[in-house]
Amino acid sequence: MATLLSSGSMRDIYLMPFLPAMALLALGLLPAGQPWHRLAARALDGLFLLLLLVIVVTALQLYHAGTPRLLHGLWPNIDSQLPAPFWLILDGPSLGLACLVLALWAGVTCRRKPDLLCSWVAGMTAVWSVALLLLLPWLDAARSYHQPFAQLRPLLTSPHCLATDGLGESELGMLHYLTGVAGRRIYAGHSGQGEPGHLNEAALGCDYLLVQQAQEARIAPAAAGGSVNMARAP
């Protein structure tokens, strides 16, 4: 923890390796055999059943109609987060694995005595597995940069180098994977996107400057130096 807090780039995702150890430490604080555990376990089973039904119905609606009508009723503003309309393609292996997960979860839930920890573990495993097996293409279409980076690929056939402004670690990795061009941050420093005002000399002579900004704050940045062509990724 001290090492992470003292590092130049700190993100909450870096704490994930601590979770297994913290879970083991927390087991001793979970008393067993309490009367209210059975009611809580059944309540969790019911909650996870509703979540699984929402996931399955949403996948079927995207497959048949391209519109998640159920989610629109539960979350009217969902179009601002996920693309719609979107025609989902359900492949056989993913559909079969999802059915297997649902069957295993139903078997575990129906053939055991109510147990709070088991309900939580089985339910979380089933919800995440079914959601990723059925809805991953839809989620990926909203959260990946595949389309804009693929459109940039023909423009970056043989650049001397590509400077970037605002792209984080994930975006830089996908940019390199999809275009074959490794971006150079226009700002140097140890923070996630470099330190503003501390220019990276290796990026000043690049042919292109790729800028990532929030959609509501699209402001053309001033060139840091030299002559570069600017392309924006929303």
Short mmCIF file of C-alpha atoms in Angstrom, two decimals, residues 23-227:
data_model
loop_
_atom_site.label_atom_id
_atom_site.label_comp_id
_atom_site.label_asym_id
_atom_site.label_seq_id
_atom_site.Cartn_x
_atom_site.Cartn_y
_atom_site.Cartn_z
CA ALA A 23 -11.50 -11.40 1.38
CA LEU A 24 -9.71 -14.10 3.36
CA LEU A 25 -9.25 -11.73 6.29
CA ALA A 26 -12.94 -10.81 6.20
CA LEU A 27 -14.13 -14.43 6.43
CA GLY A 28 -13.41 -14.49 10.13
CA LEU A 29 -15.82 -11.59 10.64
CA LEU A 30 -18.72 -13.44 8.98
CA PRO A 31 -20.62 -15.37 11.69
CA ALA A 32 -22.29 -18.59 10.59
CA GLY A 33 -25.62 -20.04 11.62
CA GLN A 34 -27.37 -16.76 12.36
CA PRO A 35 -31.19 -16.97 11.93
CA TRP A 36 -31.29 -13.92 9.68
CA HIS A 37 -28.73 -15.46 7.33
CA ARG A 38 -31.37 -17.68 5.74
CA LEU A 39 -33.66 -14.78 4.95
CA ALA A 40 -30.74 -12.72 3.65
CA ALA A 41 -29.54 -15.63 1.51
CA ARG A 42 -32.98 -16.10 -0.06
CA ALA A 43 -33.26 -12.36 -0.64
CA LEU A 44 -29.90 -12.41 -2.44
CA ASP A 45 -31.03 -15.37 -4.54
CA GLY A 46 -34.13 -13.43 -5.57
CA LEU A 47 -32.11 -10.32 -6.41
CA PHE A 48 -29.65 -12.27 -8.56
CA LEU A 49 -32.56 -14.04 -10.28
CA LEU A 50 -34.01 -10.66 -11.28
CA LEU A 51 -30.61 -9.47 -12.56
CA LEU A 52 -30.16 -12.63 -14.61
CA LEU A 53 -33.64 -12.26 -16.10
CA VAL A 54 -32.87 -8.64 -17.07
CA ILE A 55 -29.61 -9.73 -18.75
CA VAL A 56 -31.22 -12.59 -20.68
CA VAL A 57 -34.25 -10.51 -21.78
CA THR A 58 -31.96 -7.65 -22.85
CA ALA A 59 -29.82 -10.01 -24.93
CA LEU A 60 -32.92 -11.47 -26.62
CA GLN A 61 -34.32 -8.00 -27.34
CA LEU A 62 -31.03 -6.84 -28.86
CA TYR A 63 -30.91 -10.02 -30.95
CA HIS A 64 -34.48 -9.75 -32.28
CA ALA A 65 -35.18 -5.99 -32.34
CA GLY A 66 -31.86 -4.23 -31.79
CA THR A 67 -33.35 -2.17 -28.92
CA PRO A 68 -33.17 -2.95 -25.18
CA ARG A 69 -36.79 -2.05 -24.38
CA LEU A 70 -36.67 -3.49 -20.87
CA LEU A 71 -33.59 -1.47 -19.94
CA HIS A 72 -35.14 1.63 -21.50
CA GLY A 73 -37.99 1.26 -19.03
CA LEU A 74 -35.64 0.76 -16.09
CA TRP A 75 -33.06 3.32 -17.22
CA PRO A 76 -34.43 5.86 -19.73
CA ASN A 77 -31.03 7.50 -20.22
CA ILE A 78 -29.21 4.31 -21.16
CA ASP A 79 -28.68 5.49 -24.75
CA SER A 80 -26.12 7.98 -23.47
CA GLN A 81 -23.99 5.12 -22.14
CA LEU A 82 -24.59 2.23 -24.55
CA PRO A 83 -25.20 2.32 -28.32
CA ALA A 84 -28.76 1.86 -29.53
CA PRO A 85 -29.98 0.52 -31.84
CA PHE A 86 -27.52 -2.36 -31.73
CA TRP A 87 -28.07 -5.75 -33.35
CA LEU A 88 -26.53 -8.39 -31.14
CA ILE A 89 -25.14 -11.56 -32.71
CA LEU A 90 -25.39 -14.55 -30.35
CA ASP A 91 -22.84 -17.23 -31.21
CA GLY A 92 -23.36 -20.85 -30.28
CA PRO A 93 -20.46 -21.34 -27.81
CA SER A 94 -21.27 -18.22 -25.80
CA LEU A 95 -24.97 -19.06 -25.70
CA GLY A 96 -24.23 -22.64 -24.63
CA LEU A 97 -21.86 -21.52 -21.87
CA ALA A 98 -24.42 -18.99 -20.63
CA CYS A 99 -27.07 -21.72 -20.43
CA LEU A 100 -24.60 -23.93 -18.55
CA VAL A 101 -23.87 -21.16 -16.04
CA LEU A 102 -27.59 -20.56 -15.50
CA ALA A 103 -28.18 -24.28 -14.95
CA LEU A 104 -25.30 -24.54 -12.47
CA TRP A 105 -26.51 -21.48 -10.57
CA ALA A 106 -30.05 -22.86 -10.40
CA GLY A 107 -28.73 -26.21 -9.18
CA VAL A 108 -26.61 -24.61 -6.46
CA THR A 109 -29.46 -22.33 -5.36
CA CYS A 110 -32.18 -24.99 -5.23
CA ARG A 111 -30.21 -27.89 -3.76
CA ARG A 112 -28.61 -26.37 -0.70
CA LYS A 113 -29.55 -24.93 2.62
CA PRO A 114 -29.68 -21.13 2.59
CA ASP A 115 -26.18 -19.81 3.10
CA LEU A 116 -25.37 -16.12 2.83
CA LEU A 117 -21.80 -16.49 1.59
CA CYS A 118 -22.70 -19.18 -0.93
CA SER A 119 -25.60 -17.09 -2.26
CA TRP A 120 -23.33 -14.11 -2.78
CA VAL A 121 -20.52 -16.05 -4.45
CA ALA A 122 -22.79 -18.11 -6.73
CA GLY A 123 -24.94 -15.12 -7.66
CA MET A 124 -22.07 -12.77 -8.45
CA THR A 125 -20.33 -15.46 -10.51
CA ALA A 126 -23.49 -16.19 -12.49
CA VAL A 127 -24.38 -12.53 -13.14
CA TRP A 128 -20.92 -11.54 -14.34
CA SER A 129 -20.48 -14.71 -16.43
CA VAL A 130 -23.86 -14.48 -18.18
CA ALA A 131 -23.50 -10.73 -18.75
CA LEU A 132 -20.08 -11.09 -20.35
CA LEU A 133 -21.05 -14.14 -22.39
CA LEU A 134 -24.19 -12.54 -23.85
CA LEU A 135 -23.67 -8.76 -23.77
CA LEU A 136 -19.93 -8.35 -24.24
CA PRO A 137 -20.17 -7.20 -27.91
CA TRP A 138 -22.66 -4.49 -26.87
CA LEU A 139 -20.52 -3.31 -23.95
CA ASP A 140 -17.38 -3.42 -26.10
CA ALA A 141 -19.01 -1.28 -28.79
CA ALA A 142 -19.64 1.44 -26.20
CA ARG A 143 -16.37 1.37 -24.28
CA SER A 144 -13.72 0.51 -26.85
CA TYR A 145 -11.96 2.82 -29.29
CA HIS A 146 -11.97 0.27 -32.07
CA GLN A 147 -14.00 2.32 -34.56
CA PRO A 148 -12.11 5.66 -34.36
CA PHE A 149 -8.71 4.00 -34.24
CA ALA A 150 -9.58 1.74 -37.16
CA GLN A 151 -10.61 4.85 -39.13
CA LEU A 152 -7.26 6.45 -38.29
CA ARG A 153 -5.26 3.46 -39.55
CA PRO A 154 -5.19 4.51 -43.25
CA LEU A 155 -3.96 7.98 -42.23
CA LEU A 156 -1.05 6.58 -40.24
CA THR A 157 0.56 4.41 -42.90
CA SER A 158 4.08 5.76 -42.57
CA PRO A 159 4.29 8.63 -40.06
CA HIS A 160 7.56 9.67 -38.51
CA CYS A 161 5.80 9.54 -35.14
CA LEU A 162 2.40 10.25 -33.58
CA ALA A 163 2.05 12.64 -30.62
CA THR A 164 -0.90 12.20 -28.26
CA ASP A 165 -2.64 14.46 -25.79
CA GLY A 166 -5.17 13.15 -23.26
CA LEU A 167 -4.82 9.43 -24.06
CA GLY A 168 -4.37 7.18 -21.03
CA GLU A 169 -2.63 3.83 -20.74
CA SER A 170 -5.58 1.82 -22.08
CA GLU A 171 -6.12 4.09 -25.08
CA LEU A 172 -2.42 4.13 -25.96
CA GLY A 173 -2.31 0.34 -25.86
CA MET A 174 -5.33 -0.03 -28.13
CA LEU A 175 -3.99 2.64 -30.48
CA HIS A 176 -0.77 0.69 -30.90
CA TYR A 177 -2.64 -2.62 -31.29
CA LEU A 178 -5.07 -1.37 -33.97
CA THR A 179 -2.82 0.96 -35.97
CA GLY A 180 0.65 -0.44 -35.35
CA VAL A 181 1.81 3.05 -34.33
CA ALA A 182 2.96 3.73 -30.78
CA GLY A 183 1.86 7.16 -29.58
CA ARG A 184 4.20 9.55 -27.84
CA ARG A 185 2.66 11.66 -25.09
CA ILE A 186 3.11 15.33 -25.74
CA TYR A 187 3.60 15.94 -22.02
CA ALA A 188 6.32 14.22 -20.03
CA GLY A 189 6.14 13.28 -16.35
CA HIS A 190 5.08 10.44 -14.08
CA SER A 191 1.35 11.14 -13.97
CA GLY A 192 -1.13 9.18 -16.09
CA GLN A 193 -1.16 11.61 -19.02
CA GLY A 194 2.00 13.53 -18.27
CA GLU A 195 2.34 16.85 -16.51
CA PRO A 196 0.86 19.86 -18.39
CA GLY A 197 3.55 22.39 -19.16
CA HIS A 198 6.31 19.76 -19.13
CA LEU A 199 6.68 19.07 -22.84
CA ASN A 200 8.05 15.82 -24.16
CA GLU A 201 10.84 16.71 -26.58
CA ALA A 202 10.51 13.37 -28.37
CA ALA A 203 6.96 14.26 -29.43
CA LEU A 204 7.50 17.81 -30.68
CA GLY A 205 8.63 16.78 -34.16
CA CYS A 206 5.81 14.31 -34.83
CA ASP A 207 3.69 14.48 -37.97
CA TYR A 208 0.34 14.15 -36.18
CA LEU A 209 -1.15 15.13 -32.84
CA LEU A 210 -4.02 12.92 -31.68
CA VAL A 211 -6.16 14.65 -29.02
CA GLN A 212 -8.69 12.93 -26.80
CA GLN A 213 -11.24 15.18 -25.11
CA ALA A 214 -14.62 14.80 -23.48
CA GLN A 215 -17.42 15.29 -25.98
CA GLU A 216 -18.77 18.33 -24.14
CA ALA A 217 -15.36 20.01 -23.95
CA ARG A 218 -14.02 19.88 -27.50
CA ILE A 219 -11.53 22.72 -27.62
CA ALA A 220 -8.79 22.81 -30.23
CA PRO A 221 -5.48 22.75 -28.30
CA ALA A 222 -2.63 25.04 -29.16
CA ALA A 223 0.24 23.27 -30.89
CA ALA A 224 3.09 22.71 -28.46
CA GLY A 225 5.70 23.36 -31.09
CA GLY A 226 6.56 22.53 -34.67
CA SER A 227 3.99 21.82 -37.31
#
